[in-house]
C-alpha positions as semicolon CSV with decimal commas, in nm:
position;residue;x (nm);y (nm);z (nm)
1;X;6,058;-0,455;5,923
2;X;5,682;-0,520;5,928
3;X;5,554;-0,454;5,574
4;X;5,200;-0,508;5,448
5;X;5,128;-0,540;5,076
6;X;4,767;-0,476;4,979
7;X;4,561;-0,342;4,693
8;X;4,523;0,035;4,697
9;X;4,180;0,163;4,790
10;X;4,013;0,483;4,673
11;X;4,093;0,650;5,004
12;X;4,466;0,579;4,949
13;X;4,489;0,825;4,660
14;X;4,688;1,086;4,856
15;X;4,945;0,825;4,964
16;X;4,973;0,700;4,605
17;X;5,006;1,059;4,482
18;X;5,291;1,117;4,727
19;X;5,474;0,811;4,590
20;X;5,420;0,929;4,231
21;X;5,548;1,274;4,326
22;X;5,859;1,128;4,494
23;X;5,923;0,903;4,194
24;X;5,906;1,202;3,961
25;X;5,780;1,251;3,606
26;X;5,418;1,305;3,704
27;X;5,188;1,591;3,625
28;X;4,927;1,790;3,813
29;X;4,798;1,645;4,143
30;X;4,432;1,687;4,044
31;X;4,484;1,502;3,714
32;X;4,684;1,230;3,888
33;X;4,405;1,198;4,146
34;X;4,152;1,132;3,868
35;X;4,374;0,859;3,723
36;X;4,445;0,702;4,062
37;X;4,072;0,693;4,141
38;X;3,993;0,537;3,803
39;X;4,273;0,280;3,813
40;X;4,212;0,176;4,173
41;X;3,846;0,102;4,096
42;X;3,901;-0,070;3,760
43;X;3,919;-0,453;3,782
44;X;4,153;-0,466;3,480
45;X;4,419;-0,282;3,684
46;X;4,600;-0,389;3,999
47;X;4,771;-0,124;4,211
48;X;4,934;-0,282;4,515
49;X;5,092;-0,061;4,780
50;X;5,350;-0,145;5,043
51;X;5,275;-0,009;5,388
52;X;5,488;0,023;5,698
53;X;5,300;0,144;6,005
54;X;5,012;0,239;5,772
55;X;5,239;0,468;5,565
56;X;5,270;0,394;5,193
57;X;5,636;0,334;5,105
58;X;5,605;0,172;4,763
59;X;5,368;0,069;4,487
60;X;5,337;-0,143;4,174
61;X;5,097;-0,126;3,883
62;X;4,988;-0,385;3,629
63;X;4,712;-0,378;3,368
64;X;4,526;-0,657;3,192
65;X;4,489;-0,590;2,823
66;X;4,216;-0,855;2,805
67;X;4,186;-1,142;2,560
68;X;4,360;-1,127;2,225
69;X;4,108;-1,109;1,941
70;X;4,235;-1,419;1,757
71;X;4,387;-1,639;2,027
72;X;4,193;-1,540;2,338
73;X;4,519;-1,535;2,533
74;X;4,553;-1,254;2,785
75;X;4,845;-1,012;2,812
76;X;4,918;-0,825;3,133
77;X;5,148;-0,526;3,113
78;X;5,355;-0,434;3,419
79;X;5,389;-0,055;3,419
80;X;5,548;0,061;3,747
81;X;5,740;-0,054;4,052
82;X;5,867;0,203;4,300
83;X;5,991;0,199;4,659
84;X;6,101;0,510;4,847
85;X;6,484;0,519;4,850
86;X;6,515;0,495;5,228
87;X;6,322;0,162;5,224
88;X;6,508;-0,008;4,939
89;X;6,711;-0,329;4,972
90;X;6,468;-0,472;5,228
91;X;6,269;-0,705;5,002
92;X;5,983;-0,459;4,949
93;X;6,021;-0,432;4,571
94;X;6,037;-0,809;4,545
95;X;5,720;-0,843;4,757
96;X;5,539;-0,591;4,536
97;X;5,660;-0,768;4,222
98;X;5,547;-1,105;4,360
99;X;5,207;-0,952;4,433
100;X;5,181;-0,827;4,072
101;X;5,293;-1,163;3,933
102;X;5,047;-1,356;4,153
103;X;4,757;-1,125;4,059
104;X;4,838;-1,167;3,690
105;X;4,851;-1,544;3,713
106;X;4,530;-1,562;3,920
107;X;4,353;-1,334;3,671
108;X;4,416;-1,549;3,367
109;X;4,724;-1,388;3,215
110;X;4,902;-1,586;2,948
111;X;5,193;-1,342;2,969
112;X;5,323;-1,072;3,200
113;X;5,544;-0,830;3,009
114;X;5,742;-0,522;3,099
115;X;6,026;-0,297;2,998
116;X;6,266;-0,203;3,274
117;X;6,448;0,120;3,325
118;X;6,812;0,035;3,251
119;X;6,907;0,116;3,612
120;X;6,639;-0,126;3,738
121;X;6,742;-0,417;3,520
122;X;6,984;-0,552;3,783
123;X;6,692;-0,588;4,028
124;X;6,502;-0,817;3,789
125;X;6,815;-1,017;3,715
126;X;6,876;-1,054;4,091
127;X;6,530;-1,209;4,135
128;X;6,583;-1,448;3,847
129;X;6,468;-1,280;3,525
130;X;6,681;-1,222;3,218
131;X;6,592;-0,967;2,950
132;X;6,500;-1,095;2,607
133;X;6,587;-0,908;2,286
134;X;6,492;-0,546;2,336
135;X;6,158;-0,423;2,213
136;X;6,243;-0,059;2,280
137;X;6,602;0,053;2,242
138;X;6,772;0,098;2,579
139;X;6,490;-0,049;2,788
140;X;6,540;-0,419;2,862
141;X;6,231;-0,629;2,787
142;X;6,107;-0,909;3,016
143;X;5,832;-1,164;2,983
144;X;5,687;-1,437;3,205
145;X;5,478;-1,704;3,035
146;X;5,209;-1,865;3,252
147;X;5,085;-2,215;3,178
148;X;4,720;-2,310;3,216
């Protein structure tokens, strides 16, 4: 399976919309388009997409919250990871996650944090991450600490 992971471009908005729609829990297409356009052009966000034969089949999304007021350390929050069901179990989610992790580390993150959907927790455990005490009841919490 020949998969390409790259940062979403403004012209990818329809492909990203389709993935959001397939994932569920999104709102109006026009409103989502505005957000996709804003996020994909904002350097504090990273929206990688997975492509097979130029068709988007998955995406991830991470956001830099910038430097902490007192410490200057930078938190990145991992918001989404989704792969179309028919493409799962082929290493695509792991490639997207690695892309998010690499971007965070290269962009000065002190931490990469996320809460996983309970059904997704086994994926993160499979790739070597264990949840730490839950921040939000029912949603396992994960954190990677980067060293300078």
